[in-house]
Amino acid sequence: MSFFDTIPHSDLLRSVSRRVSDGAMLHVLRLWLKAPVSEKDEEGRERMSGGGDHNQGTPQGGVASPLLANIYMSRFLRAWKDRGMDARLKAKVVNYADDFVILCRGTAPKALEVTRRWLKSMRLTLNEKKTRLCDARREPFDFLGCTFGPMAHRTEGYWFLAARPSRKAITRLREGVSEVLAPGNMAPWPDVAKQVNGKLVGWANYFSYGTVSRAYWHVDGYTLQRARCFLTRRHKVDGRGVGRFPADEVFGSLGLINLGVRRRAALSHALA
């Protein structure tokens, strides 16, 4: 079960009541937490969750669920700080909602033991499939779409610590580009290019920190390939369209954004 599904109502409302004194609002929250929710599982089947007989979980997709989850998670974060775990274990918690990593200096097993014990007292459990100990100087880990850890320099061959877009993040973007450049998209090319550029720019704005040039290169290559396939089908051009639709034209007059060129231009402007 996920974090949102296991938050106990009584403890959550106790945490909320420390911040909200309006009794009417607290009553509405109690009713909202008990509301039945119709949703689809991973296989697309309809299922019901929540309801009056449930005493844990926040409604999936509810506008207040992320806020309530953060309020409940703050109990763990505040205890970590108030009990001096940063100094005692040389361990810092970095979190986004229910996703978190603990950065340690030689105390990782103890930090993990404390985390399990404290979350159990909050009636929560760690997702063991996603929880592991690792030496980030020697092996990578993923967090919030990024991969952190050692990386080989592309030309010099030496290793360094880096933050870069994860393979999963790149795959998701490629899938999004493919959805727009699908054969069934009959929109005019300027509209198609605008849709693709929206996905590219939004992704690049998020993944703008760290060692991103290699990821951008892969994304640009994939975008060029998919755009050529799309255009050759639309214009009934034989072959792969390399000669008919060169990269300079696809990323030029045809209007698609080249992330690598865009980044280099931004860096040059910043240094000017």
Coordinates of C-alpha atoms in Angstrom, one line a residue:
M1 CA 0.0 0.0 0.0
S2 CA 1.1 3.6 -0.6
F3 CA 1.8 6.3 1.9
F4 CA -1.5 8.1 1.0
D5 CA -3.5 4.9 1.6
T6 CA -2.1 4.2 5.1
I7 CA -2.3 7.6 6.9
P8 CA -4.4 7.0 10.0
H9 CA -7.3 9.5 10.2
S10 CA -7.2 10.0 13.9
D11 CA -3.5 10.9 14.0
L12 CA -3.8 13.0 10.9
L13 CA -6.7 15.1 12.3
R14 CA -4.8 15.5 15.5
S15 CA -1.9 17.0 13.5
V16 CA -4.2 19.2 11.5
S17 CA -6.0 20.5 14.7
R18 CA -2.7 21.9 15.9
R19 CA -2.8 24.2 12.9
V20 CA -6.5 24.7 12.3
S21 CA -8.8 25.7 15.2
D22 CA -12.0 26.1 13.1
G23 CA -14.3 23.3 14.3
A24 CA -16.5 23.5 11.2
M25 CA -13.5 23.0 8.9
L26 CA -12.2 20.1 10.9
H27 CA -15.7 18.5 10.6
V28 CA -15.6 18.9 6.9
L29 CA -12.2 17.3 6.7
R30 CA -13.5 14.3 8.7
L31 CA -16.4 13.9 6.3
W32 CA -14.1 14.3 3.3
L33 CA -11.7 11.6 4.6
K34 CA -14.6 9.2 4.9
A35 CA -16.0 9.9 1.4
P36 CA -16.0 6.8 -0.9
V37 CA -13.8 7.1 -4.0
S38 CA -14.2 5.4 -7.4
E39 CA -10.9 4.8 -9.1
K40 CA -9.2 2.4 -11.5
D41 CA -6.4 0.0 -10.6
E42 CA -3.3 -0.6 -12.6
E43 CA -5.2 -3.0 -14.9
G44 CA -7.9 -0.5 -15.6
R45 CA -10.6 -2.2 -13.5
E46 CA -13.0 0.0 -11.5
R47 CA -12.7 -0.2 -7.7
M48 CA -14.0 1.6 -4.7
S49 CA -11.9 2.9 -1.8
G50 CA -12.6 4.8 1.3
G51 CA -16.0 5.1 2.9
G52 CA -17.4 5.5 6.3
D53 CA -16.0 2.2 7.7
H54 CA -12.4 3.2 6.8
N55 CA -10.1 4.8 9.3
Q56 CA -7.0 5.4 7.2
G57 CA -6.0 6.9 3.9
T58 CA -6.6 10.1 2.0
P59 CA -8.7 10.1 -1.2
Q60 CA -6.5 9.6 -4.2
G61 CA -6.6 12.6 -6.5
G62 CA -8.2 14.8 -3.8
V63 CA -7.1 18.4 -4.0
A64 CA -6.3 18.5 -0.3
S65 CA -4.5 15.1 -0.1
P66 CA -1.0 16.3 -0.9
L67 CA -1.3 19.0 1.8
L68 CA -2.7 16.7 4.4
A69 CA 0.1 14.1 3.6
N70 CA 2.7 16.8 4.0
I71 CA 1.3 17.8 7.3
Y72 CA 1.4 14.2 8.6
M73 CA 4.9 13.6 7.2
S74 CA 6.1 16.8 8.9
R75 CA 5.8 14.9 12.3
F76 CA 8.7 12.7 11.2
L77 CA 10.7 15.6 9.9
R78 CA 10.2 17.7 12.9
A79 CA 11.1 14.9 15.3
W80 CA 14.3 14.3 13.3
K81 CA 15.3 17.9 13.8
D82 CA 14.1 18.4 17.4
R83 CA 15.9 15.2 18.6
G84 CA 19.1 16.3 17.0
M85 CA 19.5 13.4 14.6
D86 CA 21.3 15.7 12.1
A87 CA 24.1 16.0 14.5
R88 CA 23.9 12.7 16.4
L89 CA 23.8 10.6 13.2
K90 CA 25.4 13.0 10.9
A91 CA 22.3 12.4 8.7
K92 CA 20.2 14.9 6.8
V93 CA 16.7 14.1 5.5
V94 CA 15.8 15.5 2.1
N95 CA 12.1 14.9 1.2
Y96 CA 9.4 15.8 -1.3
A97 CA 6.0 14.7 0.2
D98 CA 6.4 11.0 1.0
D99 CA 9.6 10.5 -1.0
F100 CA 12.8 11.0 0.9
V101 CA 16.4 10.1 1.2
I102 CA 18.7 10.3 4.2
L103 CA 22.2 11.4 3.5
C104 CA 24.7 10.0 6.1
R105 CA 28.3 9.8 6.9
G106 CA 28.9 6.3 8.1
T107 CA 25.7 6.0 10.1
A108 CA 23.3 4.7 7.4
P109 CA 22.3 1.4 9.2
K110 CA 21.4 3.3 12.4
A111 CA 19.5 6.0 10.5
L112 CA 17.5 3.3 8.8
E113 CA 16.7 1.5 12.0
V114 CA 15.5 4.8 13.6
T115 CA 13.4 5.6 10.6
R116 CA 11.7 2.2 10.6
R117 CA 11.0 2.5 14.3
W118 CA 9.6 6.1 14.1
L119 CA 7.4 5.4 11.1
K120 CA 6.0 2.3 12.8
S121 CA 5.0 4.5 15.8
M122 CA 3.2 6.7 13.2
R123 CA 1.5 3.6 11.9
L124 CA 3.3 3.8 8.6
T125 CA 5.7 1.4 7.0
L126 CA 8.6 1.9 4.6
N127 CA 8.3 0.6 1.0
E128 CA 10.9 -2.1 1.3
K129 CA 11.1 -2.5 -2.5
K130 CA 12.3 1.1 -2.8
T131 CA 14.4 1.3 0.4
R132 CA 18.1 0.4 0.3
L133 CA 21.4 1.4 1.7
C134 CA 24.0 2.5 -0.8
D135 CA 27.4 4.3 -0.9
A136 CA 26.6 7.1 -3.3
R137 CA 30.3 7.6 -4.1
R138 CA 30.3 4.1 -5.7
E139 CA 26.7 3.3 -6.7
P140 CA 23.9 5.6 -8.0
F141 CA 20.4 6.1 -6.6
D142 CA 17.3 7.7 -8.1
F143 CA 15.3 10.4 -6.4
L144 CA 12.6 12.7 -7.9
G145 CA 13.5 11.8 -11.4
C146 CA 17.2 12.3 -11.1
T147 CA 20.1 9.8 -10.7
F148 CA 22.7 10.8 -8.2
G149 CA 26.1 9.1 -7.9
P150 CA 29.3 8.3 -9.9
M151 CA 29.4 9.1 -13.6
A152 CA 32.2 8.7 -16.2
H153 CA 33.4 11.7 -18.1
R154 CA 32.4 11.1 -21.7
T155 CA 35.8 12.1 -23.3
E156 CA 38.4 12.0 -20.5
G157 CA 37.1 8.8 -18.9
Y158 CA 37.6 9.8 -15.2
W159 CA 34.7 9.4 -12.7
F160 CA 33.0 12.1 -10.8
L161 CA 29.8 12.6 -8.7
A162 CA 26.9 13.9 -10.6
A163 CA 23.2 14.6 -10.7
R164 CA 21.5 13.8 -14.0
P165 CA 18.0 12.9 -15.4
S166 CA 17.2 9.2 -14.7
R167 CA 16.6 6.7 -17.4
K168 CA 13.0 6.5 -16.3
A169 CA 12.6 10.2 -16.7
I170 CA 14.1 10.1 -20.2
T171 CA 11.9 7.2 -21.2
R172 CA 8.7 9.0 -20.0
L173 CA 9.6 12.1 -22.0
R174 CA 10.3 9.9 -25.1
E175 CA 6.9 8.3 -24.6
G176 CA 5.3 11.8 -24.4
V177 CA 7.0 12.9 -27.6
S178 CA 5.9 9.7 -29.4
E179 CA 2.3 10.2 -28.3
V180 CA 2.3 13.6 -30.0
L181 CA 4.1 12.4 -33.1
A182 CA 1.8 9.4 -33.5
P183 CA 0.4 8.6 -37.0
G184 CA -3.1 9.5 -35.9
N185 CA -2.3 13.1 -35.0
M186 CA -3.9 15.0 -37.9
A187 CA -3.2 18.5 -36.5
P188 CA -1.3 21.0 -38.7
W189 CA 2.4 20.8 -38.3
P190 CA 2.8 24.1 -36.4
D191 CA 0.4 22.8 -33.8
V192 CA 2.2 19.5 -33.6
A193 CA 5.5 21.2 -33.1
K194 CA 4.0 23.4 -30.4
Q195 CA 2.8 20.3 -28.6
V196 CA 6.2 18.6 -28.8
N197 CA 8.0 21.8 -27.7
G198 CA 5.8 22.2 -24.7
K199 CA 6.8 18.8 -23.5
L200 CA 10.5 19.4 -24.2
V201 CA 10.7 22.8 -22.5
G202 CA 8.7 21.7 -19.5
W203 CA 11.0 18.6 -19.0
A204 CA 14.2 20.7 -19.6
N205 CA 13.1 23.4 -17.1
Y206 CA 12.8 20.7 -14.5
F207 CA 16.0 18.9 -15.5
S208 CA 18.2 22.0 -15.8
Y209 CA 20.5 21.3 -12.9
G210 CA 23.5 19.0 -12.9
T211 CA 25.1 17.0 -15.7
V212 CA 22.4 17.1 -18.3
S213 CA 24.2 17.5 -21.7
R214 CA 24.2 13.7 -22.4
A215 CA 20.6 13.3 -21.6
Y216 CA 19.7 16.3 -23.8
W217 CA 21.7 14.7 -26.6
H218 CA 19.7 11.5 -26.3
V219 CA 16.4 13.4 -26.2
D220 CA 17.3 15.6 -29.2
G221 CA 18.3 12.5 -31.2
Y222 CA 15.1 10.7 -30.4
T223 CA 13.0 13.8 -31.2
L224 CA 14.7 14.2 -34.6
Q225 CA 14.1 10.5 -35.4
R226 CA 10.4 10.6 -34.4
A227 CA 9.8 13.9 -36.2
R228 CA 11.3 12.5 -39.4
C229 CA 9.1 9.4 -39.2
F230 CA 6.1 11.6 -38.7
L231 CA 6.9 14.0 -41.6
T232 CA 7.8 11.3 -44.1
R233 CA 4.4 9.6 -43.4
R234 CA 2.6 12.9 -43.8
H235 CA 4.4 13.9 -47.0
K236 CA 4.6 10.4 -48.4
V237 CA 8.3 10.5 -48.7
D238 CA 10.2 7.3 -49.4
G239 CA 12.9 6.2 -47.0
R240 CA 13.8 7.6 -43.6
G241 CA 13.6 11.2 -44.6
V242 CA 17.3 12.0 -43.7
G243 CA 17.8 13.9 -46.9
R244 CA 14.4 15.5 -47.1
F245 CA 14.3 16.5 -43.5
P246 CA 17.8 17.3 -42.3
A247 CA 18.4 18.2 -38.6
D248 CA 19.0 21.9 -39.5
E249 CA 15.6 22.1 -41.0
V250 CA 13.7 20.1 -38.3
F251 CA 15.3 22.2 -35.6
G252 CA 15.2 25.3 -37.7
S253 CA 12.4 26.3 -40.1
L254 CA 10.1 23.4 -38.9
G255 CA 10.3 24.9 -35.4
L256 CA 11.2 22.0 -33.1
I257 CA 13.4 22.9 -30.1
N258 CA 16.9 21.4 -29.8
L259 CA 17.5 21.1 -26.1
G260 CA 21.3 21.0 -26.5
V261 CA 21.4 24.2 -28.6
R262 CA 18.9 25.9 -26.2
R263 CA 21.1 25.1 -23.2
R264 CA 24.3 26.3 -24.9
A265 CA 22.7 29.5 -25.9
A266 CA 21.4 30.1 -22.3
L267 CA 24.9 29.4 -20.9
S268 CA 26.5 31.8 -23.4
H269 CA 24.0 34.5 -22.5
A270 CA 24.7 34.0 -18.8
L271 CA 28.4 34.3 -19.3
A272 CA 28.1 37.4 -21.5

